[in-house]
Short mmCIF file of C-alpha atoms in Angstrom, two decimals:
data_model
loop_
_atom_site.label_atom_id
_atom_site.label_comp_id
_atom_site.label_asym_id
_atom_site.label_seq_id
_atom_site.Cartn_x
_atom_site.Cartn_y
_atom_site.Cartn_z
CA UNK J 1 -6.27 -4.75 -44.46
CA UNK J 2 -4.22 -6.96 -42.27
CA UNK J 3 -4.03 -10.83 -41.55
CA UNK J 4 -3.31 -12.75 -37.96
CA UNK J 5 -1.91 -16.20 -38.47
CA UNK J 6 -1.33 -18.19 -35.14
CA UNK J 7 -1.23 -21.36 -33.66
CA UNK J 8 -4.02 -22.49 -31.49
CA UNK J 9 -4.36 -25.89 -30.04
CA UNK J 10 -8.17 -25.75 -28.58
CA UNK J 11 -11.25 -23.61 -29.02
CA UNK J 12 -10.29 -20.09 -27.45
CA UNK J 13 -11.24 -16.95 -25.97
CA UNK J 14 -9.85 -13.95 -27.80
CA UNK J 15 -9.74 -10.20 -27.93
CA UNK J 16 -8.64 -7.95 -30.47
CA UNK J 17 -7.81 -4.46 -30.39
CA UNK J 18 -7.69 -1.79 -32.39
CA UNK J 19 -6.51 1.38 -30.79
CA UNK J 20 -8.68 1.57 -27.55
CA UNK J 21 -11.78 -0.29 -28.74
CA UNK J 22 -12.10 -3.86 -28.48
CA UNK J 23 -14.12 -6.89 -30.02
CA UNK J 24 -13.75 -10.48 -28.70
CA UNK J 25 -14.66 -13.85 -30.60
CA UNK J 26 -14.24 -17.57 -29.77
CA UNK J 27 -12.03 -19.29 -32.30
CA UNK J 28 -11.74 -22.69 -33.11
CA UNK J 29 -7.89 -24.57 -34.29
CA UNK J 30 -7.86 -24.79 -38.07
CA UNK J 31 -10.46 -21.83 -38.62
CA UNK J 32 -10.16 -19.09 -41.17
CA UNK J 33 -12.45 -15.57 -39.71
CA UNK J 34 -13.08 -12.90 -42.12
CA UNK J 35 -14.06 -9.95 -40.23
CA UNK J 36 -15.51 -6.53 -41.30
CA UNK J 37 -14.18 -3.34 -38.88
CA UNK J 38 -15.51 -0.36 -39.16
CA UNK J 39 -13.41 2.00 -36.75
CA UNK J 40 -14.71 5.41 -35.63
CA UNK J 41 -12.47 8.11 -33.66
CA UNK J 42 -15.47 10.17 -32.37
CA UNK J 43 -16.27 9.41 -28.95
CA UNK J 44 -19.28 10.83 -27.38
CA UNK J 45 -19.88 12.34 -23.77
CA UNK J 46 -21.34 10.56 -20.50
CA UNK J 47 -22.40 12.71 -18.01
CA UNK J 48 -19.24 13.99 -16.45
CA UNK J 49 -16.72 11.42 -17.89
CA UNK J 50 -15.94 10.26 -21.74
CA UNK J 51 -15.85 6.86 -21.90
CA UNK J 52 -12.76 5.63 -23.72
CA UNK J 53 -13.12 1.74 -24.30
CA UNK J 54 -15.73 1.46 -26.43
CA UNK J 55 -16.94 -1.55 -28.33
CA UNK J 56 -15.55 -2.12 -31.51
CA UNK J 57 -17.35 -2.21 -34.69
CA UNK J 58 -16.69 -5.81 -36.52
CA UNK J 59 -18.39 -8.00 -38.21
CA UNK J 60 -17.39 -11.79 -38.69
CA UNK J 61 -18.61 -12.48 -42.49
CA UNK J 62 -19.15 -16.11 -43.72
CA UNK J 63 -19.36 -17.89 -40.15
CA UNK J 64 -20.28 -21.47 -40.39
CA UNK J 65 -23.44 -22.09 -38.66
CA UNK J 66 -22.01 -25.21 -36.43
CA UNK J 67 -19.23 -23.00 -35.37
CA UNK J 68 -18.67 -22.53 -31.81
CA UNK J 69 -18.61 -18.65 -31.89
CA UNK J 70 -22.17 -18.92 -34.06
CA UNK J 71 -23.65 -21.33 -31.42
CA UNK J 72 -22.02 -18.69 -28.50
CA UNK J 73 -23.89 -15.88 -30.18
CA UNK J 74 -27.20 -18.05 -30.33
CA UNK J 75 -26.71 -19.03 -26.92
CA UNK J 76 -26.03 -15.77 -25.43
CA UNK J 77 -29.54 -14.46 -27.53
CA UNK J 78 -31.59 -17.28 -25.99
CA UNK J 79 -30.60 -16.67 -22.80
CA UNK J 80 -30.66 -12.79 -22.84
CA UNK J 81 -34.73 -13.39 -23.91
CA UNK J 82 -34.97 -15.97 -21.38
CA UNK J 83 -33.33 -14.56 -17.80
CA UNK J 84 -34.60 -10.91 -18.77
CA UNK J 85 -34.92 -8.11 -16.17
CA UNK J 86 -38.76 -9.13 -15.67
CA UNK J 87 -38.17 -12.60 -15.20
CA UNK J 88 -34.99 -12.68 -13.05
CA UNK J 89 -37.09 -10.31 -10.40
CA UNK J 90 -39.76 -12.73 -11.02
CA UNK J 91 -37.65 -15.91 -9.60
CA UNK J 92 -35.17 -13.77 -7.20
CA UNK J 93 -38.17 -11.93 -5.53
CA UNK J 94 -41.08 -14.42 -5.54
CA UNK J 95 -39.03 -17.36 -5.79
CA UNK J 96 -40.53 -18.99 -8.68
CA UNK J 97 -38.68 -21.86 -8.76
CA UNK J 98 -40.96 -23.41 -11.28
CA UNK J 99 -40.42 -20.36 -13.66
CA UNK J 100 -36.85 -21.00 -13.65
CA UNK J 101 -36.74 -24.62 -14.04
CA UNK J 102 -39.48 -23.97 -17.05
CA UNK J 103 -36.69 -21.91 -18.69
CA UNK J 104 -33.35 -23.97 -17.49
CA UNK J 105 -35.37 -26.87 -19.47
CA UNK J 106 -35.16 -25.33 -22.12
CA UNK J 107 -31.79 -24.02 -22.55
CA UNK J 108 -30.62 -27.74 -21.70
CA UNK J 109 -33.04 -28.99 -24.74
CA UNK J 110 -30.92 -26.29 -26.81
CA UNK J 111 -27.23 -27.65 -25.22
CA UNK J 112 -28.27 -30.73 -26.33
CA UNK J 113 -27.81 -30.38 -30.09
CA UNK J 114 -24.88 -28.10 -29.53
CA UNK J 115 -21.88 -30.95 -30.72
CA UNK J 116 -19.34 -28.79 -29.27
CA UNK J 117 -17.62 -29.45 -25.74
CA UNK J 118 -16.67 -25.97 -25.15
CA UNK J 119 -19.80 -24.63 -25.98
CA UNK J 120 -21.36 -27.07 -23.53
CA UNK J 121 -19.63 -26.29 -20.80
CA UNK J 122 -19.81 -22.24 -21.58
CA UNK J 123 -23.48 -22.61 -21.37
CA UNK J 124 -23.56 -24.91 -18.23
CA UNK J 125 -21.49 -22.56 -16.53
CA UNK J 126 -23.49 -19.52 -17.66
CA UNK J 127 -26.68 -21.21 -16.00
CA UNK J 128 -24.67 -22.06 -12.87
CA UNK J 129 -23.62 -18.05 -12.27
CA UNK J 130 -27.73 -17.67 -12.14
CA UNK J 131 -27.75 -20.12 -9.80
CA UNK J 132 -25.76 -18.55 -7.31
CA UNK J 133 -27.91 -15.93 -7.61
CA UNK J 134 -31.23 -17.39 -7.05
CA UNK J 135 -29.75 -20.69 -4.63
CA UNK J 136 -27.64 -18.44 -2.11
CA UNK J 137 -28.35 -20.87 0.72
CA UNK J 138 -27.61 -24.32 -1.14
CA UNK J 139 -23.49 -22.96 -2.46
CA UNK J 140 -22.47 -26.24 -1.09
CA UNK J 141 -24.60 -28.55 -3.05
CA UNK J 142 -23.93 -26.07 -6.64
CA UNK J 143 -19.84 -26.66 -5.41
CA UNK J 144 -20.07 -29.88 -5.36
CA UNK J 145 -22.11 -30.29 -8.81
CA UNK J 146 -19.68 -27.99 -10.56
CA UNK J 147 -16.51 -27.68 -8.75
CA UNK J 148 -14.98 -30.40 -7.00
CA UNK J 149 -15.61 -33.19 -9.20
CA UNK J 150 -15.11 -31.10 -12.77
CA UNK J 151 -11.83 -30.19 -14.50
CA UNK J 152 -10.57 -26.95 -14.03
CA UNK J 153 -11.74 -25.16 -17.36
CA UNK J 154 -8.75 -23.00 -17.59
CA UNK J 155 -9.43 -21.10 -20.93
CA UNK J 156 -13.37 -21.49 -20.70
CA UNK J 157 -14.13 -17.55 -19.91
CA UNK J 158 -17.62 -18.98 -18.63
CA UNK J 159 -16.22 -21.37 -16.57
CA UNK J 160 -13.60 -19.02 -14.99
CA UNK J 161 -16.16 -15.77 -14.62
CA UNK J 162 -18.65 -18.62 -12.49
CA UNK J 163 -15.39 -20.14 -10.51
CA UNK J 164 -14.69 -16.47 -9.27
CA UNK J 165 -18.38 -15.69 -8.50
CA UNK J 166 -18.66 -18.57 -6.53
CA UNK J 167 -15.48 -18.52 -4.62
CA UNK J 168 -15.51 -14.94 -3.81
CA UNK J 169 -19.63 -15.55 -2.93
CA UNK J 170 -18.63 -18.74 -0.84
CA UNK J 171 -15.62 -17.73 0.94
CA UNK J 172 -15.68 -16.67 3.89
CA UNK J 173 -18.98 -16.67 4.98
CA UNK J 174 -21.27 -18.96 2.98
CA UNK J 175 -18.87 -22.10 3.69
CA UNK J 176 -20.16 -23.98 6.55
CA UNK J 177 -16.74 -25.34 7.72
CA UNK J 178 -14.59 -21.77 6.93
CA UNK J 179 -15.78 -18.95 8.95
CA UNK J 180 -14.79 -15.13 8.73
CA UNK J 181 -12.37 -15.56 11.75
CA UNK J 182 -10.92 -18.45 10.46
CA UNK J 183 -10.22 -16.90 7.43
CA UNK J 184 -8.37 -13.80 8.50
CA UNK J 185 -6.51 -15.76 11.05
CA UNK J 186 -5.28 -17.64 8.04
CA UNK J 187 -3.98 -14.47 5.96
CA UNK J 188 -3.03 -12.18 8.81
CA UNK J 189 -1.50 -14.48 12.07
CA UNK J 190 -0.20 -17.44 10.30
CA UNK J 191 0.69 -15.90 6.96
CA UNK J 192 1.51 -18.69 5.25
CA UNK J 193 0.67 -20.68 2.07
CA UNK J 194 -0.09 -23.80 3.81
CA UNK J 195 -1.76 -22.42 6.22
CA UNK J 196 -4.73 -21.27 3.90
CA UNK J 197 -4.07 -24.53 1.60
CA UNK J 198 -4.82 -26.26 5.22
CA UNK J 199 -7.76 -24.17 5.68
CA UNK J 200 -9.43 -24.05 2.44
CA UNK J 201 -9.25 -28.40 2.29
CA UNK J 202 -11.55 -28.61 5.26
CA UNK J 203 -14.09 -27.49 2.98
CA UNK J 204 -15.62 -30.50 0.56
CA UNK J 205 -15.60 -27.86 -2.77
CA UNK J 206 -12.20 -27.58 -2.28
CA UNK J 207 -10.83 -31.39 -1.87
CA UNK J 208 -9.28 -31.18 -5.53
CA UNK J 209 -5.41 -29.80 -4.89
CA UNK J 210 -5.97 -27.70 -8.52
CA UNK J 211 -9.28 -26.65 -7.11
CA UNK J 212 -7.87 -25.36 -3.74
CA UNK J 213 -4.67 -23.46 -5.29
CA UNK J 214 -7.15 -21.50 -8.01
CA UNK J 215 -9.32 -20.32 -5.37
CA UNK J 216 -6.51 -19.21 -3.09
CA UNK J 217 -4.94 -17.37 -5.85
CA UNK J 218 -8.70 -15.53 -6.17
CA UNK J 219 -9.19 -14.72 -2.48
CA UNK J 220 -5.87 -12.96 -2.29
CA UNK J 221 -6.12 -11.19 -4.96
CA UNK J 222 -9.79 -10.43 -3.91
CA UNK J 223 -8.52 -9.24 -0.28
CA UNK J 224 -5.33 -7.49 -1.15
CA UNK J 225 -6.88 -4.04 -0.57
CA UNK J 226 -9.55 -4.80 1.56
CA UNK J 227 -8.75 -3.19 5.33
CA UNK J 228 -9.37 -6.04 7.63
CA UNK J 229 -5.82 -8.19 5.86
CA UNK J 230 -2.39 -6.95 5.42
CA UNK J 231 -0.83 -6.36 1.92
CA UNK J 232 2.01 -7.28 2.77
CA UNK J 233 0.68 -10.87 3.85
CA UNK J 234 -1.26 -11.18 0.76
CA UNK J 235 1.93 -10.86 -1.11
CA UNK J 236 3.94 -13.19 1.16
CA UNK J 237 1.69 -16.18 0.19
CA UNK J 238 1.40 -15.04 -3.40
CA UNK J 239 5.28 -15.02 -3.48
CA UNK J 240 5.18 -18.40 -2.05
CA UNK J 241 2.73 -19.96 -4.30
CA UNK J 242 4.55 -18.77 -7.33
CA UNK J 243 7.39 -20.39 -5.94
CA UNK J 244 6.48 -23.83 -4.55
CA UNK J 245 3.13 -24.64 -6.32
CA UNK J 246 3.31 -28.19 -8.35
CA UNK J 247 1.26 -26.69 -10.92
CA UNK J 248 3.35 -24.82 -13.50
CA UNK J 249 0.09 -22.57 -14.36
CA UNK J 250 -0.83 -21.64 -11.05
CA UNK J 251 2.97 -20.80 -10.31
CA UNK J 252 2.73 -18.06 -13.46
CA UNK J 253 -0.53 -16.91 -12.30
CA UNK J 254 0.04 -16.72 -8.62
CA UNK J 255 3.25 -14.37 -10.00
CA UNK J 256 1.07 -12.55 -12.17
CA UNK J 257 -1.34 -11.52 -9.93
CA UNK J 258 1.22 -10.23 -7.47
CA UNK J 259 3.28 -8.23 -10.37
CA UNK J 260 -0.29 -6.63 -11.37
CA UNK J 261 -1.70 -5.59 -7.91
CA UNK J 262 2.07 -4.08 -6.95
CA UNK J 263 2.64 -2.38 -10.47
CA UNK J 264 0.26 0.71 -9.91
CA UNK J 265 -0.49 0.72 -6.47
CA UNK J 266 -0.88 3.17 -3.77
CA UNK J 267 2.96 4.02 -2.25
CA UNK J 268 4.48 1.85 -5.03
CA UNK J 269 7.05 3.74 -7.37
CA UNK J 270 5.94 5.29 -10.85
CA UNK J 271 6.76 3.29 -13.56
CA UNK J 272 8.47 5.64 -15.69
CA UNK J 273 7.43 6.68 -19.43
CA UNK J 274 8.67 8.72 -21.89
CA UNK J 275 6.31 11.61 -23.97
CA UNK J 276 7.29 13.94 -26.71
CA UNK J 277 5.93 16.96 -26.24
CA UNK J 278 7.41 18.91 -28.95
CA UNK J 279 9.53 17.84 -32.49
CA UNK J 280 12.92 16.28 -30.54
CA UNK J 281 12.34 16.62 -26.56
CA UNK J 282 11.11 14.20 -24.57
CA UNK J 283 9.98 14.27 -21.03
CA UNK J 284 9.60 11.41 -18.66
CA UNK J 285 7.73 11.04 -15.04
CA UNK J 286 10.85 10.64 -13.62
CA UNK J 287 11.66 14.39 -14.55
CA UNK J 288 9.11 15.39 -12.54
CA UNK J 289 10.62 14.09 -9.03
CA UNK J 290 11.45 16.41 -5.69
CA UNK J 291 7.80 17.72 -5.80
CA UNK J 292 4.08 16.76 -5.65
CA UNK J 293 2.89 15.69 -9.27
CA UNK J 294 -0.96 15.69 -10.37
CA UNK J 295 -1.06 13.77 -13.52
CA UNK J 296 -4.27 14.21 -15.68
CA UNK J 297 -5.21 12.21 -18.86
CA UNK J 298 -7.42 14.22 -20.88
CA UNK J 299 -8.90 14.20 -24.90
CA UNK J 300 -9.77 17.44 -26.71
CA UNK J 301 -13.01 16.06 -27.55
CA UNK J 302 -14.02 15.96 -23.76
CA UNK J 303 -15.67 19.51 -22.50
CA UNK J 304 -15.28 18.13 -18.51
CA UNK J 305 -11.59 17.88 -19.30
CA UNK J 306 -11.33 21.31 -20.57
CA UNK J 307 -13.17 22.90 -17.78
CA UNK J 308 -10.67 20.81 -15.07
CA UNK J 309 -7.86 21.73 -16.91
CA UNK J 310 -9.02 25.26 -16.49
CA UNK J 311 -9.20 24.87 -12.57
CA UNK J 312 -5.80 23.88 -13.03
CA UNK J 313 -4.15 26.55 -14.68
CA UNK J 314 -5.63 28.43 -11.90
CA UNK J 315 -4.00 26.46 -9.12
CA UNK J 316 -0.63 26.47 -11.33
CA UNK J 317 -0.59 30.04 -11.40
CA UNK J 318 -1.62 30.49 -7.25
CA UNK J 319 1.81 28.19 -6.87
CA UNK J 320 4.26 29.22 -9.63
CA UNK J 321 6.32 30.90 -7.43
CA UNK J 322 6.14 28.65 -4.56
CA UNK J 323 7.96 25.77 -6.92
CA UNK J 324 6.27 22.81 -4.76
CA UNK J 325 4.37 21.21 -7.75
CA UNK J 326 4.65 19.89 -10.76
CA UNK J 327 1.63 19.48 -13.77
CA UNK J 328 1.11 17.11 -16.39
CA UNK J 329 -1.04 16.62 -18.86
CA UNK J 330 -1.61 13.55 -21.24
CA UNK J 331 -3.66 13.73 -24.22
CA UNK J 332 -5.36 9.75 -25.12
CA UNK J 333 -6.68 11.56 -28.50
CA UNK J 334 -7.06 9.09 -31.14
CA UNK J 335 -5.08 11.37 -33.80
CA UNK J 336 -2.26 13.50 -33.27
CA UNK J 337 -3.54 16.26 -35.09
CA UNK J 338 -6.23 16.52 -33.16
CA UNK J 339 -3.91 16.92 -29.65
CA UNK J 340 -1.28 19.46 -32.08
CA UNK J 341 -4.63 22.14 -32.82
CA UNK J 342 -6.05 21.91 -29.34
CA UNK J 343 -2.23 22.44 -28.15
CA UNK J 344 -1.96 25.50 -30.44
CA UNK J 345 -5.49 27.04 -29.18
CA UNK J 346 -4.83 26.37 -25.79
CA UNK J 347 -1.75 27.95 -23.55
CA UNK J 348 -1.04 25.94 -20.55
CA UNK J 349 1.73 26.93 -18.96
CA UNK J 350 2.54 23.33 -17.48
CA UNK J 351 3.34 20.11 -19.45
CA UNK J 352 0.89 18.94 -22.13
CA UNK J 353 1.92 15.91 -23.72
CA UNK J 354 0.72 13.03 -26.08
CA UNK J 355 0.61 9.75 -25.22
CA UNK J 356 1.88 8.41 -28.75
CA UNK J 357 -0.31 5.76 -28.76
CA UNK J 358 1.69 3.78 -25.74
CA UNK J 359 -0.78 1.13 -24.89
CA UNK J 360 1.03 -0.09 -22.34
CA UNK J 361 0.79 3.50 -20.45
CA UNK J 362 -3.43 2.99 -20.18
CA UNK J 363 -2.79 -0.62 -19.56
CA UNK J 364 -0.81 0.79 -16.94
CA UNK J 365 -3.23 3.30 -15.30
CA UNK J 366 -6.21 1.12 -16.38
CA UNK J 367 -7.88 4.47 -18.39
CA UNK J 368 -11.23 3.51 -18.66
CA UNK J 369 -12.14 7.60 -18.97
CA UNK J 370 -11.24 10.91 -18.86
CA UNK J 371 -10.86 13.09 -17.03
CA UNK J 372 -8.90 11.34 -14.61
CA UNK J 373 -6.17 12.25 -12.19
CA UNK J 374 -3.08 10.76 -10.65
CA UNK J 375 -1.09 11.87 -7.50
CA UNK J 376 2.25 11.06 -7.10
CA UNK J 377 4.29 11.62 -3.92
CA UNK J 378 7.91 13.97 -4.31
CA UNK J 379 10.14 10.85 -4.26
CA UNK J 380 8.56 9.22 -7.18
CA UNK J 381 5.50 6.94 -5.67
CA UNK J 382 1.77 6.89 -5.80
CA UNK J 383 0.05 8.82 -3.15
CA UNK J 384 -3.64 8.05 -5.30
CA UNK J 385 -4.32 6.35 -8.07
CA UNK J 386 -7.85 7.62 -8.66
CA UNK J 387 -7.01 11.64 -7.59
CA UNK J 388 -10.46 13.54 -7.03
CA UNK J 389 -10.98 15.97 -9.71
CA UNK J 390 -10.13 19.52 -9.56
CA UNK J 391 -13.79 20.59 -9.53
CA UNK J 392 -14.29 18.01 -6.64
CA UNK J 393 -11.82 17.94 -3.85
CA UNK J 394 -8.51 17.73 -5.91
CA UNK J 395 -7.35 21.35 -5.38
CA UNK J 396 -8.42 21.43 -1.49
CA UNK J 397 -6.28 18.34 -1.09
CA UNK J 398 -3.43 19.31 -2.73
CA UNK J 399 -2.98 22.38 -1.01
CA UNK J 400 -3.46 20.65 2.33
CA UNK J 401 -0.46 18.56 1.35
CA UNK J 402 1.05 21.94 0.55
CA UNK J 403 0.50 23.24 4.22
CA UNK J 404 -1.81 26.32 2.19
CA UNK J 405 -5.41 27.05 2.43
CA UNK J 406 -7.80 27.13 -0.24
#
C-alpha cells in the first residue's frame, strides 16, 4: 500500500510507474484516486525481442462519473468505435467526406455536455490530428482554426501530440510561404535563432511569438539527426533559445531538448554507472575504457538473449588473448533472484551484472527490449547506440573494427 500527496494547480496529465510498467490517468486539483494494481513480473516473448514496458495493471475504483479522467475514458471509447480501421479507409481512400462529418457531428453533440475545459479541448484536438490526416492539402486553413489564434495548451497531452503532428506535417513542405530550401538554408548557412524565428513568421500559423518558438523547438529536435542539417547547428540555436527566449518555459524546454538528444548520442561520452556484480565489488563503464566495449541488456526470461549471449561467449573466447575487447552484460530482471540462479547456471567468462533496479540507466539507453546492444568506442564514447545483434551483423562488425576476419 502506498499514498502520493501533491500539489496540483490544474487538471493534469500523469504517469505512474511501478518498476518498468506504466499506467497514466488525468487528475483533477482537490481529487482523491483510489487505484487497484495488480503487478506481474512475467513477461512474455515477441518474436525475436521481449518487450519490457508493458502496461500496467490498475484500476481507478470509485471514479466520479463527471470526472475528467471518466469523461477521457468515454471519449477515447466513442471515438475508438467511431474512426475504426473500416471507416478511416473508408474516408482516407474514397474520400467520404460526408461519412466523416456524419461522425465529427456526433462527437461534437457528445463535447457538448462535457462541462470540463480540458476535456473539451482534449477532444477537439483529438479530432483535429484526424484531420490532418484526411485534409492534407487544406494545413493552412486547420493552422489557422487551431493554432494561431488558440492558447498554447501546454499540459493538454492532446493538444501537444496534434501541435507536433501538424508542425512536423507542415514544415517544410506543406507551408506555402516556407519551402524545403528555405528551410535548410535557415538551419545550416545562417545558423542562427533569428534567422529561423524570421523564417517561420512569414508563415500566417506562426504569427503568435509563443506559437513560433514551440514549433522551432519541435523542428530541431525533429532534424537533429536527419542527414541533410548539421548537429552541431541544431544545437547552436537550441543553445541560443535556452538562453535568450522571453518565455521562461520555452527557455527550460529548448535546454531540455538539447541535454536529451546530446546525453546518449552517437560519439558523445558514456555516462558512467555503477553495477554490483558480486557481494562488495562494483564495476563501472568507465572500467571498461582503452578497448572496444559491446554492452548487452539481457533478462533470463528471454530465450533470444540466451542464444546471443551464446554467440558471444564464442567471440570472447576467439579474442581472449588478443585483449582488444571488453564484454558486458546487464540483467533488467525484475527480481534479483532470478538474475543470482541464471548467474549460477550459466558461466560467462565476461562481466554479468544487475542493473539494481537503476531507472535512470533504461531511462538512459531508452530499453524498450531485450536483447539489445551498445557499442562504445576505446576512449569512452558511443560508436552505436542500437548495435546489431550478434546473430545479425554484430560479430562481423566488430571484428572489422578489430582489423580480423570473421
Amino acid at each position: 500500500f502506498f499514498k502520493l500527496d501533491f500539489f496540483l494547480p490544474h487538471t493534469d496529465y500523469i504517469i505512474l510507474a511501478v518498476g518498468l510498467k506504466e499506467a497514466s490517468m488525468f487528475v483533477e486539483p482537490g481529487q482523491l484516486i483510489q487505484m487497484q494494481i495488480n503487478y506481474h513480473d512475467s513477461l512474455s516473448q515477441a518474436g525475436g525481442a521481449l518487450p519490457l514496458q508493458k502496461p500496467l495493471d490498475m484500476y481507478i475504483k470509485g471514479g466520479s462519473d463527471s470526472s475528467a479522467n471518466q469523461l477521457i475514458y468515454e471519449f477515447d471509447s466513442l471515438m475508438g468505435k467511431a474512426f475504426n480501421e473500416t471507416t478511416l479507409k473508408m474516408i482516407l481512400y474514397k474520400k467520404d467526406y460526408e461519412l466523416y462529418n456524419r461522425l465529427k457531428g456526433n462527437i461534437e453533440e457528445w463535447m457538448k455536455d462535457a462541462d470540463i475545459g480540458f476535456v473539451r479541448n482534449y477532444a477537439e484536438y483529438r479530432l483535429g490530428l484526424i484531420e490532418i490526416m484526411i485534409f492534407s492539402r487544406a494545413m493552412v486553413q486547420l493552422g489557422e482554426r487551431l493554432i494561431a489564434t488558440r492558447e498554447v495548451l501546454y499540459r493538454n497531452i492532446e493538444y501537444m501530440h496534434f501541435f507536433e503532428s501538424f508542425v512536423r506535417s507542415y514544415v517544410p513542405g506543406k507551408s506555402k510561404t516556407i519551402s524545403p530550401a528555405m528551410f535548410e538554408k535557415a538551419l545550416n548557412i545562417n545558423s542562427s535563432y533569428s534567422a529561423l524565428d524570421d523564417l517561420l513568421g512569414r508563415d500566417t500559423v506562426f504569427r503568435n511569438e509563443r506559437v513560433r518558438e514551440l514549433a522551432m523547438i519541435i523542428l530541431l529536435k525533429e532534424f537533429y539527426n536527419h542527414e541533410n542539417f548539421s548537429r552541431e547547428k541544431v544545437s547552436w540555436i537550441l543553445e541560443e533559445m535556452s538562453e535568450i527566449s522571453k518565455f521562461d518555459r520555452h527557455r527550460k524546454m529548448a535546454n531540455l531538448v538539447l541535454q536529451q538528444l546530446k546525453s546518449f548520442d552517437a560519439g558523445s561520452q558514456l555516462k558512467d554507472f555503477s553495477f554490483r556484480p558480486g557481494i562488495t565489488d562494483t564495476v563501472s563503464f568507465s572500467d571498461f575504457q582503452g578497448r572496444y566495449l559491446i554492452i548487452n541488456f539481457f533478462t533470463s526470461q528471454c530465450l533470444n538473449c540466451i542464444l546471443e549471449m551464446d554467440i558471444m561467449k564464442k567471440l570472447y573466447e576467439e579474442r581472449e588473448d588478443e585483449r582488444d575487447l571488453y564484454m558486458l552484460s546487464i540483467s533488467v530482471d525484475a527480481k534479483e533472484k532470478q538474475f543470482e540462479k541464471f548467474v549460477e547456471r550459466n558461466d560467462y567468462p565476461w562481466e554479468v551484472v544487475y542493473f539494481n533496479h537503476n531507472y535512470d540507466l533504461i531511462e538512459y539507453f531508452n530499453l524498450q527490449s531485450v536483447p539489445r546492444f551498445v557499442l562504445v568506442g576505446p576512449d569512452g564514447k558511443i560508436i552505436n547506440k542500437y548495435y546489431p545483434k550478434m546473430s545479425k551483423d554484430g560479430v562481423t562488425n566488430i571484428l572489422k573494427r578489430l582489423g580480423k576476419k570473421r
